[in-house]
XYZ file of C-alpha atoms in Angstrom:
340
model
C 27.298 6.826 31.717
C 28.516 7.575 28.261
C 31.396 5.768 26.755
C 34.837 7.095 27.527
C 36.921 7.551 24.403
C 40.479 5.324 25.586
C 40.996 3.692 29.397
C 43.533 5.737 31.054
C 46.273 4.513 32.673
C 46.347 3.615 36.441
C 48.383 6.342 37.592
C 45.865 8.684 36.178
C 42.855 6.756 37.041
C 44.142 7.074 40.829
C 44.597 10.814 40.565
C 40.475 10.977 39.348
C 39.863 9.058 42.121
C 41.583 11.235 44.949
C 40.378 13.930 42.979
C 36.672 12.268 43.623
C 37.903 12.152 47.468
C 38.243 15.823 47.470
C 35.103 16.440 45.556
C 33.355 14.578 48.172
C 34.798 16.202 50.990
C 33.585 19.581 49.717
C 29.872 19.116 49.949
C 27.392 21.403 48.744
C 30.227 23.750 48.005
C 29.234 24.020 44.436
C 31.673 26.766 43.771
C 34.530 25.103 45.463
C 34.210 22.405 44.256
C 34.429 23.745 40.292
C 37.307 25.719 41.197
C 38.689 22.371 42.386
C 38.500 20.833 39.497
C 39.500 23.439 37.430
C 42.821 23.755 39.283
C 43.130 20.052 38.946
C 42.377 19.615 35.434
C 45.804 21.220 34.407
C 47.956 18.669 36.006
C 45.959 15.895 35.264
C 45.979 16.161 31.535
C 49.360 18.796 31.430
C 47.010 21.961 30.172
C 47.718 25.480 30.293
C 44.221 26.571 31.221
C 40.963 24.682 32.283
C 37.384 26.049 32.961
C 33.751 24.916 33.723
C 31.285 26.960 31.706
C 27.552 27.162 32.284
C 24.853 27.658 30.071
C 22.778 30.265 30.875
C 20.716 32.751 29.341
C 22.252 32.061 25.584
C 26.034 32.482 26.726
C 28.759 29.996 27.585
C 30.045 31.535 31.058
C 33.259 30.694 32.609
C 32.289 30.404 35.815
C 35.484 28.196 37.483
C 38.836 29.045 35.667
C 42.512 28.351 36.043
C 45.698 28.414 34.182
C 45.868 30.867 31.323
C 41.982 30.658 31.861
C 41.657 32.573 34.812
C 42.051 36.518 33.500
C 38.828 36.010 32.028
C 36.558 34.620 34.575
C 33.020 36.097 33.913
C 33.671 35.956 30.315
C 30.705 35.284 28.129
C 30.333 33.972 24.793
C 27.136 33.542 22.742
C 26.261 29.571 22.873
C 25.356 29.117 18.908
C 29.244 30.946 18.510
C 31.432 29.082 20.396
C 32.580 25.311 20.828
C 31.622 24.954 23.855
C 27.967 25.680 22.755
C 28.124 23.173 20.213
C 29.116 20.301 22.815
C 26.128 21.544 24.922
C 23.602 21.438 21.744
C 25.043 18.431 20.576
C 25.684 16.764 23.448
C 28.797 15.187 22.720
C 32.818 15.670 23.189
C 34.273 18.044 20.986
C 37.726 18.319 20.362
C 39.918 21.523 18.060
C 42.957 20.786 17.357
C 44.424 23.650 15.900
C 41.905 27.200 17.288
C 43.546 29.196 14.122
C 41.824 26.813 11.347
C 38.878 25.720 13.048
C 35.734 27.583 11.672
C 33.999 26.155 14.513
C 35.532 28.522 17.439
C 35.487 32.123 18.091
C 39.150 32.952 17.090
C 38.743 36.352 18.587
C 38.483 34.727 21.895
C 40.815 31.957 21.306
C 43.347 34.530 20.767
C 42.522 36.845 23.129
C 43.118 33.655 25.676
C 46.567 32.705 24.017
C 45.286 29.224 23.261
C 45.399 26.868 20.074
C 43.732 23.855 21.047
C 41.026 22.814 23.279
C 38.778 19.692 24.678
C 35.271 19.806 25.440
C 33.251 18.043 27.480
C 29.791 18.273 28.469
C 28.681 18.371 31.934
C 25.644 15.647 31.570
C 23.858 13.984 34.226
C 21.209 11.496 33.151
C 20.099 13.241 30.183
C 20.131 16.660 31.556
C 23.177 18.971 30.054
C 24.103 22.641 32.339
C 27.685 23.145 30.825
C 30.732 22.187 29.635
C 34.103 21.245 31.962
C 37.298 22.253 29.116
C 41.057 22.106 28.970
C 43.069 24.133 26.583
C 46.902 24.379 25.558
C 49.071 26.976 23.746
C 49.970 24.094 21.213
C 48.121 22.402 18.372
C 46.992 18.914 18.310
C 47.565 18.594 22.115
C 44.833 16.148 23.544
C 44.980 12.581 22.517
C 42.638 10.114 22.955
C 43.798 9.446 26.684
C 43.487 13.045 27.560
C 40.126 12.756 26.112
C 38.701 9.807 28.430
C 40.660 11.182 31.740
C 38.083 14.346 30.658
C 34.852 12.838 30.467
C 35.880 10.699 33.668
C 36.374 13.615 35.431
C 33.094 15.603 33.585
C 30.961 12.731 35.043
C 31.912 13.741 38.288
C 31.641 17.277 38.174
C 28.268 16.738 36.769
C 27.000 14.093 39.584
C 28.879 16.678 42.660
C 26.831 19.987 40.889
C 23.673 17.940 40.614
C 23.738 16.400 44.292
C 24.704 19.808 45.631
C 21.265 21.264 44.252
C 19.200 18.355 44.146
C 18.643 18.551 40.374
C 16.889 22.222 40.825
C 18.504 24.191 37.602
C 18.079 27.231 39.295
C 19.386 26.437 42.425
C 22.416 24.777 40.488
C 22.984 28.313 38.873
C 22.579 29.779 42.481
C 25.083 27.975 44.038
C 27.500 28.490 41.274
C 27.502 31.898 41.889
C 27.440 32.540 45.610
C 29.579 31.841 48.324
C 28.944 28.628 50.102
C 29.405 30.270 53.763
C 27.753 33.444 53.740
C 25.721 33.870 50.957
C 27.831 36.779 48.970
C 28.073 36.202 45.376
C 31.560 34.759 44.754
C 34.153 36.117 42.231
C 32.728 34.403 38.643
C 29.865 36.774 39.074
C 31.471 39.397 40.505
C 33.950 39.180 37.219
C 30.480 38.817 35.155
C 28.969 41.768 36.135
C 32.302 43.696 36.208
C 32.862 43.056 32.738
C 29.126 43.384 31.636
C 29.199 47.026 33.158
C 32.285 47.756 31.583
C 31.896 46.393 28.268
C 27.787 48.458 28.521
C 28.054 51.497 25.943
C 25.946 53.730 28.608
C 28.878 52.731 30.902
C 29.129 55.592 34.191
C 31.506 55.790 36.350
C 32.051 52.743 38.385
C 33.923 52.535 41.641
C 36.053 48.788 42.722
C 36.863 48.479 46.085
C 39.078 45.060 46.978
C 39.239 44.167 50.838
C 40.839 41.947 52.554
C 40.041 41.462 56.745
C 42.756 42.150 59.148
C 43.337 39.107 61.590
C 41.493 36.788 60.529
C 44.318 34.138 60.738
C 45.357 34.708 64.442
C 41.718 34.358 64.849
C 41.482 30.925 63.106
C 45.212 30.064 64.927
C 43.742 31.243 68.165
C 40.831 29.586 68.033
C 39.781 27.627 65.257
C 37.865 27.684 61.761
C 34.570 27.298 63.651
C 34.922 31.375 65.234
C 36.823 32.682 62.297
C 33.731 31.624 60.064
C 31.336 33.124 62.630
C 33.393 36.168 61.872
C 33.142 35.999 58.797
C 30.242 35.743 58.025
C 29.657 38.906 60.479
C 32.233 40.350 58.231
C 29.834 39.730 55.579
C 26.698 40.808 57.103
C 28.153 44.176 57.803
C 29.514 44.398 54.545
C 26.162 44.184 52.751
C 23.988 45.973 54.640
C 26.668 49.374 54.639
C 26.679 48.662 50.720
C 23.637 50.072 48.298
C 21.198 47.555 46.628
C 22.909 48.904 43.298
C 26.206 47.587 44.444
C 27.512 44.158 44.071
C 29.181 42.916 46.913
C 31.194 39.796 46.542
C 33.112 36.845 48.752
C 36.274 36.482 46.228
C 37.800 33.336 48.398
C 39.071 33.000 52.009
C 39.556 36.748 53.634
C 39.342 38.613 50.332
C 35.946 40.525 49.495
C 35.271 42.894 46.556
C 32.460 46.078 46.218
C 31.318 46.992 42.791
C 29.987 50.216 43.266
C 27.691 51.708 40.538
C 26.536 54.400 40.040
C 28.890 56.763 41.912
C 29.594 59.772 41.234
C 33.336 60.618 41.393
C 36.193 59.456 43.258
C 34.755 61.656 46.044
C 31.753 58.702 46.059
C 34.011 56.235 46.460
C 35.754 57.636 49.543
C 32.065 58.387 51.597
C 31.720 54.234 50.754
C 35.320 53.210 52.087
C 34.134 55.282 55.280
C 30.654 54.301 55.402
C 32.283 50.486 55.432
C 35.080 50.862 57.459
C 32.531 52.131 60.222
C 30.061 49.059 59.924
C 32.961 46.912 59.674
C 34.317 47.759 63.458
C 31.816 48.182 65.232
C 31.990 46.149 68.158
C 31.255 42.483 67.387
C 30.589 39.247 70.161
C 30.669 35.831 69.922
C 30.021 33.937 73.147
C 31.223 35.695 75.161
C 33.834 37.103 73.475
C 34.917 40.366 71.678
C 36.757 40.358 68.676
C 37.988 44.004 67.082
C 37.151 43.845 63.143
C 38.980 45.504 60.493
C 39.507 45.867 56.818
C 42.134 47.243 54.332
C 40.454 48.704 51.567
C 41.570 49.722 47.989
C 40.077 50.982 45.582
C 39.755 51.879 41.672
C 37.288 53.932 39.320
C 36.540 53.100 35.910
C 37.339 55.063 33.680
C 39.796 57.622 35.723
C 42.306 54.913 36.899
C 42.312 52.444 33.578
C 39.425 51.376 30.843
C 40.537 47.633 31.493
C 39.363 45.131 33.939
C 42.850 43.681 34.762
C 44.624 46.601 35.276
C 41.598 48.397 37.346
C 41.901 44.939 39.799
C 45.615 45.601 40.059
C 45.003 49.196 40.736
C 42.605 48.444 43.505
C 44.591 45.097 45.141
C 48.292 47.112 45.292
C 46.057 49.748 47.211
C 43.947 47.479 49.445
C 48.113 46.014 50.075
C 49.378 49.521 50.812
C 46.170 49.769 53.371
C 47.620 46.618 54.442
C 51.131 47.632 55.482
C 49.725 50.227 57.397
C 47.613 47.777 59.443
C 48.778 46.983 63.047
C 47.128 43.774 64.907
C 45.457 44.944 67.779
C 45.389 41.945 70.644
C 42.368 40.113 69.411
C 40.111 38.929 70.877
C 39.225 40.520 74.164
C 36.854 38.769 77.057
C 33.676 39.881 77.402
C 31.920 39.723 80.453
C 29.098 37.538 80.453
């Protein structure tokens, strides 16, 4: 265990340790649980934004993001550019305290992210080093030597949960990461990666976004319990893949809420034949002992570059649609018997 910087007080210490709680009670869910911590990283030391990057292939990737953070999950950064890269060379905390005087950051990024100062830790377990977990703030000079300690408690943690999720396999740590715990999808840090890599390409086509969201899948889980609604969704899931191309990246963003990057297609004519082509995998009839449950989706969508050139605002786009799909939805009564 490396040394931490200053002992933090008890009140603190106790919210690492519920935090541990939680981190324990999430399993293998490698991507829930970075999310977790994330989230909790604000409060904990009073941040605007907090992320977990990974290492991989020469970047710095955000791959769990919250706060003033989370508009750029998927974001990458070359690793011999950024701060974060130096803490995983190195091996050791680094802290900025001011982002506009540092020569050590990307300001470009910095300011594109609204932040001034930021805390790095790297994610270490016995010797080996996959990332960093950060916290950030709009002012200068923000983390103090407490802040810094609560950081690399909680980085220990994060390091031991990602490294007993995978059973020290790097690969499989990068797997898991990336994909959705429960049905295999990847989850929304790559979807955002390869969204913004296909974007940002200068042989960039047109590129269709489709965000869906399942109809009834709470009066499913009222009716009858997480255990079916998982069943369905991961049927959900199924259906959703195989009606999408292998060109396509279909994603699990969190809870009822998928996403479709479709590329190539052709125009918005493209996109329509795949909303269709979904819609009719998607409700199809579907049984689980014994019983029938009607599946449905409202879909919205987006094209790149017709609706908007930026990622935010084609995400918008596509969500207010999938919500005006939405409105229009009606419950059916769900779910029916099936005889046996």
């Amino acid at each position: 265990m490396r040394a931490i910087a200053m002992l933090p007080p008890p009140e603190k210490l106790l919210e690492v340790i519920n935090l541990q709680t939680e981190i324990a009670q999430l399993g293998l869910d490698l991507g829930g649980v970075m999310a977790l911590v994330a989230q909790r990283t604000l409060a904990l030391l009073s941040a605007e934004g907090a992320a977990i990057e990974l290492a991989e292939d020469g970047d710095m990737v955000y791959r769990a993001c919250a706060g003033i953070t989370a508009p750029h999950l998927g974001l990458r950064l070359k690793i011999a550019q950024s701060l974060s890269g130096l803490a995983v060379t190195g091996g050791k905390t680094l802290v900025c305290d001011d982002a506009e005087t540092d020569a050590r950051v990307d300001i470009a990024a910095c300011q594109k992210i609204g932040l001034r100062s930021m805390l790095v830790v790297p994610l270490n377990h016995k010797g080996t080093i996959v990332g960093v977990l950060k916290a950030v703030s709009v002012q200068p000079h923000k983390f103090s030597e407490i802040e810094i300690g609560l950081l690399q408690l909680l980085s220990e943690q994060v390091a031991a949960a990602m490294f007993f999720a995978t059973k020290y396999d790097i690969d499989d740590l990068f797997y898991k990461a990336t994909h959705d715990d429960l049905t295999g999808l990847t989850n929304r840090s790559l979807f955002m990666d390869r969204l913004r890599a296909l974007l940002s390409s200068r042989q960039a086509q047109t590129i269709g976004i489709l965000m869906i969201d399942m109809d009834g899948l709470k009066q499913v889980n009222d009716s009858f319990g997480h255990r079916i609604g998982d069943a369905i969704i991961r049927e959900f899931s199924n259906r959703l893949g195989t009606s999408s191309r292998i060109s396509d990246t279909v994603s699990r963003l969190g809870g009822d809420e998928f996403g479709v990057i479709l590329h190539p297609v052709d125009s918005g004519d493209g996109i329509a034949a795949a909303v269709a082509r979904i819609n009719s995998a998607i409700e199809a009839p579907f049984s689980f002992e014994n019983r029938g449950y009607a599946l449905s989706a409202s879909i919205g969508s987006a094209q790149f570059p017709d609706d908007s050139g930026d990622i935010n605002a084609l995400l918008e786009i596509a969500d207010q649609r999938m919500y005006q799909a939405k409105r229009r939805y009606r419950p059916q009564p769900n779910p029916t018997a099936v005889t046996a």
